[in-house]
Amino acid sequence: MNLMVNGESLTVQQSEQTIAGVLQQLGYSGEIFAVALNGNFVARATYGETSLHDGDCLDIVAPVVGG
């Protein structure tokens, strides 16, 4: 399955994949980021049950600190 993650193409092995699975595959952990699927932010509590499909776009956004 091919996804766009933060503007870059990513191929994942499993045909049935969730947001939580992709985050784990990419090494994301903790709670310092938010995820948008096809332009719509997804509630963190549903990452494990939100299925992804070929061609979906994920944006993983982390806060920026500084002045």
mmCIF file with all atom_site columns, N, CA and C in Angstrom:
data_model
loop_
_atom_site.group_PDB
_atom_site.id
_atom_site.type_symbol
_atom_site.label_atom_id
_atom_site.label_alt_id
_atom_site.label_comp_id
_atom_site.label_asym_id
_atom_site.label_entity_id
_atom_site.label_seq_id
_atom_site.pdbx_PDB_ins_code
_atom_site.Cartn_x
_atom_site.Cartn_y
_atom_site.Cartn_z
_atom_site.occupancy
_atom_site.B_iso_or_equiv
_atom_site.pdbx_formal_charge
_atom_site.auth_seq_id
_atom_site.auth_comp_id
_atom_site.auth_asym_id
_atom_site.auth_atom_id
_atom_site.pdbx_PDB_model_num
ATOM 1   N N  . MET A 1 1  ? 0.856  -1.168 0.000  1.00 0.00 ? 1  MET A N  1
ATOM 2   C CA . MET A 1 1  ? 0.000  0.000  0.000  1.00 0.00 ? 1  MET A CA 1
ATOM 3   C C  . MET A 1 1  ? 0.902  1.231  0.000  1.00 0.00 ? 1  MET A C  1
ATOM 4   N N  . ASN A 1 2  ? 0.551  2.199  -0.833 1.00 0.00 ? 2  ASN A N  1
ATOM 5   C CA . ASN A 1 2  ? 1.322  3.440  -0.915 1.00 0.00 ? 2  ASN A CA 1
ATOM 6   C C  . ASN A 1 2  ? 0.579  4.579  -0.226 1.00 0.00 ? 2  ASN A C  1
ATOM 7   N N  . LEU A 1 3  ? 1.319  5.305  0.613  1.00 0.00 ? 3  LEU A N  1
ATOM 8   C CA . LEU A 1 3  ? 0.779  6.449  1.343  1.00 0.00 ? 3  LEU A CA 1
ATOM 9   C C  . LEU A 1 3  ? 1.656  7.657  1.071  1.00 0.00 ? 3  LEU A C  1
ATOM 10  N N  . MET A 1 4  ? 1.119  8.819  1.308  1.00 0.00 ? 4  MET A N  1
ATOM 11  C CA . MET A 1 4  ? 1.923  10.050 1.351  1.00 0.00 ? 4  MET A CA 1
ATOM 12  C C  . MET A 1 4  ? 1.994  10.449 2.817  1.00 0.00 ? 4  MET A C  1
ATOM 13  N N  . VAL A 1 5  ? 3.192  10.542 3.362  1.00 0.00 ? 5  VAL A N  1
ATOM 14  C CA . VAL A 1 5  ? 3.379  10.919 4.763  1.00 0.00 ? 5  VAL A CA 1
ATOM 15  C C  . VAL A 1 5  ? 4.233  12.174 4.793  1.00 0.00 ? 5  VAL A C  1
ATOM 16  N N  . ASN A 1 6  ? 3.669  13.240 5.287  1.00 0.00 ? 6  ASN A N  1
ATOM 17  C CA . ASN A 1 6  ? 4.342  14.538 5.322  1.00 0.00 ? 6  ASN A CA 1
ATOM 18  C C  . ASN A 1 6  ? 4.928  14.894 3.951  1.00 0.00 ? 6  ASN A C  1
ATOM 19  N N  . GLY A 1 7  ? 4.173  14.608 2.914  1.00 0.00 ? 7  GLY A N  1
ATOM 20  C CA . GLY A 1 7  ? 4.570  14.983 1.560  1.00 0.00 ? 7  GLY A CA 1
ATOM 21  C C  . GLY A 1 7  ? 5.517  14.029 0.859  1.00 0.00 ? 7  GLY A C  1
ATOM 22  N N  . GLU A 1 8  ? 5.875  12.924 1.524  1.00 0.00 ? 8  GLU A N  1
ATOM 23  C CA . GLU A 1 8  ? 6.789  11.958 0.915  1.00 0.00 ? 8  GLU A CA 1
ATOM 24  C C  . GLU A 1 8  ? 6.094  10.609 0.765  1.00 0.00 ? 8  GLU A C  1
ATOM 25  N N  . SER A 1 9  ? 6.409  9.920  -0.320 1.00 0.00 ? 9  SER A N  1
ATOM 26  C CA . SER A 1 9  ? 5.812  8.622  -0.586 1.00 0.00 ? 9  SER A CA 1
ATOM 27  C C  . SER A 1 9  ? 6.355  7.582  0.384  1.00 0.00 ? 9  SER A C  1
ATOM 28  N N  . LEU A 1 10 ? 5.462  6.728  0.873  1.00 0.00 ? 10 LEU A N  1
ATOM 29  C CA . LEU A 1 10 ? 5.842  5.655  1.791  1.00 0.00 ? 10 LEU A CA 1
ATOM 30  C C  . LEU A 1 10 ? 5.078  4.403  1.388  1.00 0.00 ? 10 LEU A C  1
ATOM 31  N N  . THR A 1 11 ? 5.789  3.303  1.267  1.00 0.00 ? 11 THR A N  1
ATOM 32  C CA . THR A 1 11 ? 5.150  2.024  0.988  1.00 0.00 ? 11 THR A CA 1
ATOM 33  C C  . THR A 1 11 ? 5.136  1.207  2.260  1.00 0.00 ? 11 THR A C  1
ATOM 34  N N  . VAL A 1 12 ? 3.954  0.756  2.668  1.00 0.00 ? 12 VAL A N  1
ATOM 35  C CA . VAL A 1 12 ? 3.837  -0.097 3.848  1.00 0.00 ? 12 VAL A CA 1
ATOM 36  C C  . VAL A 1 12 ? 3.504  -1.503 3.388  1.00 0.00 ? 12 VAL A C  1
ATOM 37  N N  . GLN A 1 13 ? 3.945  -2.487 4.150  1.00 0.00 ? 13 GLN A N  1
ATOM 38  C CA . GLN A 1 13 ? 3.862  -3.875 3.735  1.00 0.00 ? 13 GLN A CA 1
ATOM 39  C C  . GLN A 1 13 ? 2.462  -4.469 3.853  1.00 0.00 ? 13 GLN A C  1
ATOM 40  N N  . GLN A 1 14 ? 1.764  -4.129 4.908  1.00 0.00 ? 14 GLN A N  1
ATOM 41  C CA . GLN A 1 14 ? 0.474  -4.772 5.155  1.00 0.00 ? 14 GLN A CA 1
ATOM 42  C C  . GLN A 1 14 ? -0.621 -4.122 4.325  1.00 0.00 ? 14 GLN A C  1
ATOM 43  N N  . SER A 1 15 ? -1.531 -4.945 3.820  1.00 0.00 ? 15 SER A N  1
ATOM 44  C CA . SER A 1 15 ? -2.634 -4.404 3.038  1.00 0.00 ? 15 SER A CA 1
ATOM 45  C C  . SER A 1 15 ? -3.654 -3.719 3.944  1.00 0.00 ? 15 SER A C  1
ATOM 46  N N  . GLU A 1 16 ? -3.784 -4.190 5.169  1.00 0.00 ? 16 GLU A N  1
ATOM 47  C CA . GLU A 1 16 ? -4.696 -3.575 6.135  1.00 0.00 ? 16 GLU A CA 1
ATOM 48  C C  . GLU A 1 16 ? -3.848 -2.887 7.190  1.00 0.00 ? 16 GLU A C  1
ATOM 49  N N  . GLN A 1 17 ? -3.825 -1.587 7.185  1.00 0.00 ? 17 GLN A N  1
ATOM 50  C CA . GLN A 1 17 ? -2.936 -0.848 8.066  1.00 0.00 ? 17 GLN A CA 1
ATOM 51  C C  . GLN A 1 17 ? -3.731 0.241  8.765  1.00 0.00 ? 17 GLN A C  1
ATOM 52  N N  . THR A 1 18 ? -3.318 0.565  9.991  1.00 0.00 ? 18 THR A N  1
ATOM 53  C CA . THR A 1 18 ? -3.964 1.642  10.742 1.00 0.00 ? 18 THR A CA 1
ATOM 54  C C  . THR A 1 18 ? -2.964 2.782  10.956 1.00 0.00 ? 18 THR A C  1
ATOM 55  N N  . ILE A 1 19 ? -3.483 3.903  11.409 1.00 0.00 ? 19 ILE A N  1
ATOM 56  C CA . ILE A 1 19 ? -2.605 5.030  11.737 1.00 0.00 ? 19 ILE A CA 1
ATOM 57  C C  . ILE A 1 19 ? -1.604 4.610  12.802 1.00 0.00 ? 19 ILE A C  1
ATOM 58  N N  . ALA A 1 20 ? -2.063 3.907  13.841 1.00 0.00 ? 20 ALA A N  1
ATOM 59  C CA . ALA A 1 20 ? -1.162 3.475  14.917 1.00 0.00 ? 20 ALA A CA 1
ATOM 60  C C  . ALA A 1 20 ? -0.038 2.593  14.364 1.00 0.00 ? 20 ALA A C  1
ATOM 61  N N  . GLY A 1 21 ? -0.355 1.716  13.439 1.00 0.00 ? 21 GLY A N  1
ATOM 62  C CA . GLY A 1 21 ? 0.663  0.848  12.850 1.00 0.00 ? 21 GLY A CA 1
ATOM 63  C C  . GLY A 1 21 ? 1.711  1.620  12.081 1.00 0.00 ? 21 GLY A C  1
ATOM 64  N N  . VAL A 1 22 ? 1.273  2.605  11.323 1.00 0.00 ? 22 VAL A N  1
ATOM 65  C CA . VAL A 1 22 ? 2.229  3.417  10.548 1.00 0.00 ? 22 VAL A CA 1
ATOM 66  C C  . VAL A 1 22 ? 3.084  4.256  11.491 1.00 0.00 ? 22 VAL A C  1
ATOM 67  N N  . LEU A 1 23 ? 2.478  4.826  12.538 1.00 0.00 ? 23 LEU A N  1
ATOM 68  C CA . LEU A 1 23 ? 3.251  5.617  13.496 1.00 0.00 ? 23 LEU A CA 1
ATOM 69  C C  . LEU A 1 23 ? 4.322  4.755  14.159 1.00 0.00 ? 23 LEU A C  1
ATOM 70  N N  . GLN A 1 24 ? 3.942  3.535  14.516 1.00 0.00 ? 24 GLN A N  1
ATOM 71  C CA . GLN A 1 24 ? 4.911  2.624  15.131 1.00 0.00 ? 24 GLN A CA 1
ATOM 72  C C  . GLN A 1 24 ? 6.016  2.282  14.136 1.00 0.00 ? 24 GLN A C  1
ATOM 73  N N  . GLN A 1 25 ? 5.635  2.032  12.888 1.00 0.00 ? 25 GLN A N  1
ATOM 74  C CA . GLN A 1 25 ? 6.620  1.696  11.861 1.00 0.00 ? 25 GLN A CA 1
ATOM 75  C C  . GLN A 1 25 ? 7.601  2.842  11.658 1.00 0.00 ? 25 GLN A C  1
ATOM 76  N N  . LEU A 1 26 ? 7.134  4.073  11.804 1.00 0.00 ? 26 LEU A N  1
ATOM 77  C CA . LEU A 1 26 ? 7.983  5.249  11.594 1.00 0.00 ? 26 LEU A CA 1
ATOM 78  C C  . LEU A 1 26 ? 8.725  5.676  12.862 1.00 0.00 ? 26 LEU A C  1
ATOM 79  N N  . GLY A 1 27 ? 8.447  5.025  13.995 1.00 0.00 ? 27 GLY A N  1
ATOM 80  C CA . GLY A 1 27 ? 9.163  5.312  15.220 1.00 0.00 ? 27 GLY A CA 1
ATOM 81  C C  . GLY A 1 27 ? 8.575  6.435  16.061 1.00 0.00 ? 27 GLY A C  1
ATOM 82  N N  . TYR A 1 28 ? 7.330  6.822  15.787 1.00 0.00 ? 28 TYR A N  1
ATOM 83  C CA . TYR A 1 28 ? 6.679  7.855  16.596 1.00 0.00 ? 28 TYR A CA 1
ATOM 84  C C  . TYR A 1 28 ? 6.135  7.223  17.863 1.00 0.00 ? 28 TYR A C  1
ATOM 85  N N  . SER A 1 29 ? 6.338  7.923  18.989 1.00 0.00 ? 29 SER A N  1
ATOM 86  C CA . SER A 1 29 ? 5.767  7.487  20.258 1.00 0.00 ? 29 SER A CA 1
ATOM 87  C C  . SER A 1 29 ? 5.508  8.720  21.107 1.00 0.00 ? 29 SER A C  1
ATOM 88  N N  . GLY A 1 30 ? 4.763  8.545  22.185 1.00 0.00 ? 30 GLY A N  1
ATOM 89  C CA . GLY A 1 30 ? 4.441  9.662  23.041 1.00 0.00 ? 30 GLY A CA 1
ATOM 90  C C  . GLY A 1 30 ? 3.233  10.412 22.529 1.00 0.00 ? 30 GLY A C  1
ATOM 91  N N  . GLU A 1 31 ? 3.064  11.633 23.043 1.00 0.00 ? 31 GLU A N  1
ATOM 92  C CA . GLU A 1 31 ? 1.855  12.390 22.713 1.00 0.00 ? 31 GLU A CA 1
ATOM 93  C C  . GLU A 1 31 ? 2.181  13.797 22.244 1.00 0.00 ? 31 GLU A C  1
ATOM 94  N N  . ILE A 1 32 ? 3.321  13.992 21.647 1.00 0.00 ? 32 ILE A N  1
ATOM 95  C CA . ILE A 1 32 ? 3.704  15.354 21.266 1.00 0.00 ? 32 ILE A CA 1
ATOM 96  C C  . ILE A 1 32 ? 3.497  15.636 19.786 1.00 0.00 ? 32 ILE A C  1
ATOM 97  N N  . PHE A 1 33 ? 2.527  14.983 19.194 1.00 0.00 ? 33 PHE A N  1
ATOM 98  C CA . PHE A 1 33 ? 2.232  15.227 17.791 1.00 0.00 ? 33 PHE A CA 1
ATOM 99  C C  . PHE A 1 33 ? 0.740  14.993 17.545 1.00 0.00 ? 33 PHE A C  1
ATOM 100 N N  . ALA A 1 34 ? 0.266  15.497 16.428 1.00 0.00 ? 34 ALA A N  1
ATOM 101 C CA . ALA A 1 34 ? -1.110 15.268 15.988 1.00 0.00 ? 34 ALA A CA 1
ATOM 102 C C  . ALA A 1 34 ? -1.038 14.698 14.577 1.00 0.00 ? 34 ALA A C  1
ATOM 103 N N  . VAL A 1 35 ? -2.098 14.022 14.170 1.00 0.00 ? 35 VAL A N  1
ATOM 104 C CA . VAL A 1 35 ? -2.128 13.391 12.857 1.00 0.00 ? 35 VAL A CA 1
ATOM 105 C C  . VAL A 1 35 ? -3.379 13.819 12.105 1.00 0.00 ? 35 VAL A C  1
ATOM 106 N N  . ALA A 1 36 ? -3.185 14.214 10.855 1.00 0.00 ? 36 ALA A N  1
ATOM 107 C CA . ALA A 1 36 ? -4.304 14.504 9.961  1.00 0.00 ? 36 ALA A CA 1
ATOM 108 C C  . ALA A 1 36 ? -4.310 13.456 8.855  1.00 0.00 ? 36 ALA A C  1
ATOM 109 N N  . LEU A 1 37 ? -5.477 12.934 8.565  1.00 0.00 ? 37 LEU A N  1
ATOM 110 C CA . LEU A 1 37 ? -5.660 11.961 7.484  1.00 0.00 ? 37 LEU A CA 1
ATOM 111 C C  . LEU A 1 37 ? -6.459 12.646 6.386  1.00 0.00 ? 37 LEU A C  1
ATOM 112 N N  . ASN A 1 38 ? -5.863 12.788 5.242  1.00 0.00 ? 38 ASN A N  1
ATOM 113 C CA . ASN A 1 38 ? -6.490 13.457 4.095  1.00 0.00 ? 38 ASN A CA 1
ATOM 114 C C  . ASN A 1 38 ? -7.035 14.834 4.477  1.00 0.00 ? 38 ASN A C  1
ATOM 115 N N  . GLY A 1 39 ? -6.263 15.547 5.308  1.00 0.00 ? 39 GLY A N  1
ATOM 116 C CA . GLY A 1 39 ? -6.607 16.918 5.660  1.00 0.00 ? 39 GLY A CA 1
ATOM 117 C C  . GLY A 1 39 ? -7.490 17.074 6.882  1.00 0.00 ? 39 GLY A C  1
ATOM 118 N N  . ASN A 1 40 ? -7.909 15.974 7.495  1.00 0.00 ? 40 ASN A N  1
ATOM 119 C CA . ASN A 1 40 ? -8.778 16.042 8.676  1.00 0.00 ? 40 ASN A CA 1
ATOM 120 C C  . ASN A 1 40 ? -8.053 15.448 9.880  1.00 0.00 ? 40 ASN A C  1
ATOM 121 N N  . PHE A 1 41 ? -7.939 16.246 10.961 1.00 0.00 ? 41 PHE A N  1
ATOM 122 C CA . PHE A 1 41 ? -7.274 15.738 12.148 1.00 0.00 ? 41 PHE A CA 1
ATOM 123 C C  . PHE A 1 41 ? -8.059 14.563 12.721 1.00 0.00 ? 41 PHE A C  1
ATOM 124 N N  . VAL A 1 42 ? -7.312 13.595 13.241 1.00 0.00 ? 42 VAL A N  1
ATOM 125 C CA . VAL A 1 42 ? -7.881 12.358 13.768 1.00 0.00 ? 42 VAL A CA 1
ATOM 126 C C  . VAL A 1 42 ? -7.664 12.340 15.276 1.00 0.00 ? 42 VAL A C  1
ATOM 127 N N  . ALA A 1 43 ? -8.696 11.968 16.026 1.00 0.00 ? 43 ALA A N  1
ATOM 128 C CA . ALA A 1 43 ? -8.573 11.866 17.483 1.00 0.00 ? 43 ALA A CA 1
ATOM 129 C C  . ALA A 1 43 ? -7.576 10.769 17.837 1.00 0.00 ? 43 ALA A C  1
ATOM 130 N N  . ARG A 1 44 ? -6.665 11.083 18.750 1.00 0.00 ? 44 ARG A N  1
ATOM 131 C CA . ARG A 1 44 ? -5.618 10.128 19.150 1.00 0.00 ? 44 ARG A CA 1
ATOM 132 C C  . ARG A 1 44 ? -6.231 8.789  19.590 1.00 0.00 ? 44 ARG A C  1
ATOM 133 N N  . ALA A 1 45 ? -7.359 8.820  20.260 1.00 0.00 ? 45 ALA A N  1
ATOM 134 C CA . ALA A 1 45 ? -7.988 7.593  20.760 1.00 0.00 ? 45 ALA A CA 1
ATOM 135 C C  . ALA A 1 45 ? -8.407 6.649  19.640 1.00 0.00 ? 45 ALA A C  1
ATOM 136 N N  . THR A 1 46 ? -8.475 7.143  18.399 1.00 0.00 ? 46 THR A N  1
ATOM 137 C CA . THR A 1 46 ? -8.930 6.293  17.293 1.00 0.00 ? 46 THR A CA 1
ATOM 138 C C  . THR A 1 46 ? -7.800 5.888  16.341 1.00 0.00 ? 46 THR A C  1
ATOM 139 N N  . TYR A 1 47 ? -6.550 6.199  16.673 1.00 0.00 ? 47 TYR A N  1
ATOM 140 C CA . TYR A 1 47 ? -5.431 5.836  15.789 1.00 0.00 ? 47 TYR A CA 1
ATOM 141 C C  . TYR A 1 47 ? -5.406 4.330  15.505 1.00 0.00 ? 47 TYR A C  1
ATOM 142 N N  . GLY A 1 48 ? -5.682 3.509  16.522 1.00 0.00 ? 48 GLY A N  1
ATOM 143 C CA . GLY A 1 48 ? -5.604 2.066  16.363 1.00 0.00 ? 48 GLY A CA 1
ATOM 144 C C  . GLY A 1 48 ? -6.725 1.460  15.552 1.00 0.00 ? 48 GLY A C  1
ATOM 145 N N  . GLU A 1 49 ? -7.794 2.195  15.376 1.00 0.00 ? 49 GLU A N  1
ATOM 146 C CA . GLU A 1 49 ? -8.946 1.657  14.644 1.00 0.00 ? 49 GLU A CA 1
ATOM 147 C C  . GLU A 1 49 ? -9.203 2.388  13.329 1.00 0.00 ? 49 GLU A C  1
ATOM 148 N N  . THR A 1 50 ? -8.390 3.390  13.027 1.00 0.00 ? 50 THR A N  1
ATOM 149 C CA . THR A 1 50 ? -8.571 4.132  11.776 1.00 0.00 ? 50 THR A CA 1
ATOM 150 C C  . THR A 1 50 ? -7.754 3.469  10.671 1.00 0.00 ? 50 THR A C  1
ATOM 151 N N  . SER A 1 51 ? -8.444 2.804  9.770  1.00 0.00 ? 51 SER A N  1
ATOM 152 C CA . SER A 1 51 ? -7.785 2.091  8.669  1.00 0.00 ? 51 SER A CA 1
ATOM 153 C C  . SER A 1 51 ? -7.308 3.064  7.602  1.00 0.00 ? 51 SER A C  1
ATOM 154 N N  . LEU A 1 52 ? -6.203 2.712  7.008  1.00 0.00 ? 52 LEU A N  1
ATOM 155 C CA . LEU A 1 52 ? -5.648 3.499  5.905  1.00 0.00 ? 52 LEU A CA 1
ATOM 156 C C  . LEU A 1 52 ? -5.861 2.746  4.600  1.00 0.00 ? 52 LEU A C  1
ATOM 157 N N  . HIS A 1 53 ? -5.917 3.510  3.522  1.00 0.00 ? 53 HIS A N  1
ATOM 158 C CA . HIS A 1 53 ? -6.137 2.927  2.206  1.00 0.00 ? 53 HIS A CA 1
ATOM 159 C C  . HIS A 1 53 ? -5.096 3.470  1.241  1.00 0.00 ? 53 HIS A C  1
ATOM 160 N N  . ASP A 1 54 ? -4.849 2.695  0.199  1.00 0.00 ? 54 ASP A N  1
ATOM 161 C CA . ASP A 1 54 ? -3.868 3.093  -0.800 1.00 0.00 ? 54 ASP A CA 1
ATOM 162 C C  . ASP A 1 54 ? -4.156 4.524  -1.284 1.00 0.00 ? 54 ASP A C  1
ATOM 163 N N  . GLY A 1 55 ? -3.123 5.346  -1.269 1.00 0.00 ? 55 GLY A N  1
ATOM 164 C CA . GLY A 1 55 ? -3.246 6.722  -1.742 1.00 0.00 ? 55 GLY A CA 1
ATOM 165 C C  . GLY A 1 55 ? -3.594 7.741  -0.674 1.00 0.00 ? 55 GLY A C  1
ATOM 166 N N  . ASP A 1 56 ? -3.863 7.280  0.573  1.00 0.00 ? 56 ASP A N  1
ATOM 167 C CA . ASP A 1 56 ? -4.166 8.220  1.657  1.00 0.00 ? 56 ASP A CA 1
ATOM 168 C C  . ASP A 1 56 ? -2.965 9.113  1.942  1.00 0.00 ? 56 ASP A C  1
ATOM 169 N N  . CYS A 1 57 ? -3.270 10.311 2.459  1.00 0.00 ? 57 CYS A N  1
ATOM 170 C CA . CYS A 1 57 ? -2.233 11.278 2.846  1.00 0.00 ? 57 CYS A CA 1
ATOM 171 C C  . CYS A 1 57 ? -2.277 11.485 4.355  1.00 0.00 ? 57 CYS A C  1
ATOM 172 N N  . LEU A 1 58 ? -1.152 11.261 5.004  1.00 0.00 ? 58 LEU A N  1
ATOM 173 C CA . LEU A 1 58 ? -1.022 11.499 6.441  1.00 0.00 ? 58 LEU A CA 1
ATOM 174 C C  . LEU A 1 58 ? -0.113 12.693 6.657  1.00 0.00 ? 58 LEU A C  1
ATOM 175 N N  . ASP A 1 59 ? -0.524 13.573 7.542  1.00 0.00 ? 59 ASP A N  1
ATOM 176 C CA . ASP A 1 59 ? 0.338  14.662 7.991  1.00 0.00 ? 59 ASP A CA 1
ATOM 177 C C  . ASP A 1 59 ? 0.547  14.468 9.479  1.00 0.00 ? 59 ASP A C  1
ATOM 178 N N  . ILE A 1 60 ? 1.795  14.331 9.880  1.00 0.00 ? 60 ILE A N  1
ATOM 179 C CA . ILE A 1 60 ? 2.156  14.169 11.286 1.00 0.00 ? 60 ILE A CA 1
ATOM 180 C C  . ILE A 1 60 ? 2.781  15.487 11.713 1.00 0.00 ? 60 ILE A C  1
ATOM 181 N N  . VAL A 1 61 ? 2.104  16.154 12.653 1.00 0.00 ? 61 VAL A N  1
ATOM 182 C CA . VAL A 1 61 ? 2.467  17.521 13.004 1.00 0.00 ? 61 VAL A CA 1
ATOM 183 C C  . VAL A 1 61 ? 2.913  17.581 14.452 1.00 0.00 ? 61 VAL A C  1
ATOM 184 N N  . ALA A 1 62 ? 4.096  18.127 14.687 1.00 0.00 ? 62 ALA A N  1
ATOM 185 C CA . ALA A 1 62 ? 4.603  18.318 16.041 1.00 0.00 ? 62 ALA A CA 1
ATOM 186 C C  . ALA A 1 62 ? 4.682  19.811 16.328 1.00 0.00 ? 62 ALA A C  1
ATOM 187 N N  . PRO A 1 63 ? 4.423  20.206 17.583 1.00 0.00 ? 63 PRO A N  1
ATOM 188 C CA . PRO A 1 63 ? 4.515  21.627 17.916 1.00 0.00 ? 63 PRO A CA 1
ATOM 189 C C  . PRO A 1 63 ? 5.956  22.129 17.823 1.00 0.00 ? 63 PRO A C  1
ATOM 190 N N  . VAL A 1 64 ? 6.093  23.395 17.488 1.00 0.00 ? 64 VAL A N  1
ATOM 191 C CA . VAL A 1 64 ? 7.406  24.022 17.403 1.00 0.00 ? 64 VAL A CA 1
ATOM 192 C C  . VAL A 1 64 ? 7.506  25.031 18.541 1.00 0.00 ? 64 VAL A C  1
ATOM 193 N N  . VAL A 1 65 ? 8.577  24.939 19.299 1.00 0.00 ? 65 VAL A N  1
ATOM 194 C CA . VAL A 1 65 ? 8.778  25.822 20.438 1.00 0.00 ? 65 VAL A CA 1
ATOM 195 C C  . VAL A 1 65 ? 9.887  26.807 20.099 1.00 0.00 ? 65 VAL A C  1
ATOM 196 N N  . GLY A 1 66 ? 9.700  28.000 20.515 1.00 0.00 ? 66 GLY A N  1
ATOM 197 C CA . GLY A 1 66 ? 10.742 28.999 20.293 1.00 0.00 ? 66 GLY A CA 1
ATOM 198 C C  . GLY A 1 66 ? 10.143 30.371 20.069 1.00 0.00 ? 66 GLY A C  1
ATOM 199 N N  . GLY A 1 67 ? 10.973 31.314 19.913 1.00 0.00 ? 67 GLY A N  1
ATOM 200 C CA . GLY A 1 67 ? 10.446 32.651 19.774 1.00 0.00 ? 67 GLY A CA 1
ATOM 201 C C  . GLY A 1 67 ? 10.999 33.421 18.705 1.00 0.00 ? 67 GLY A C  1
#
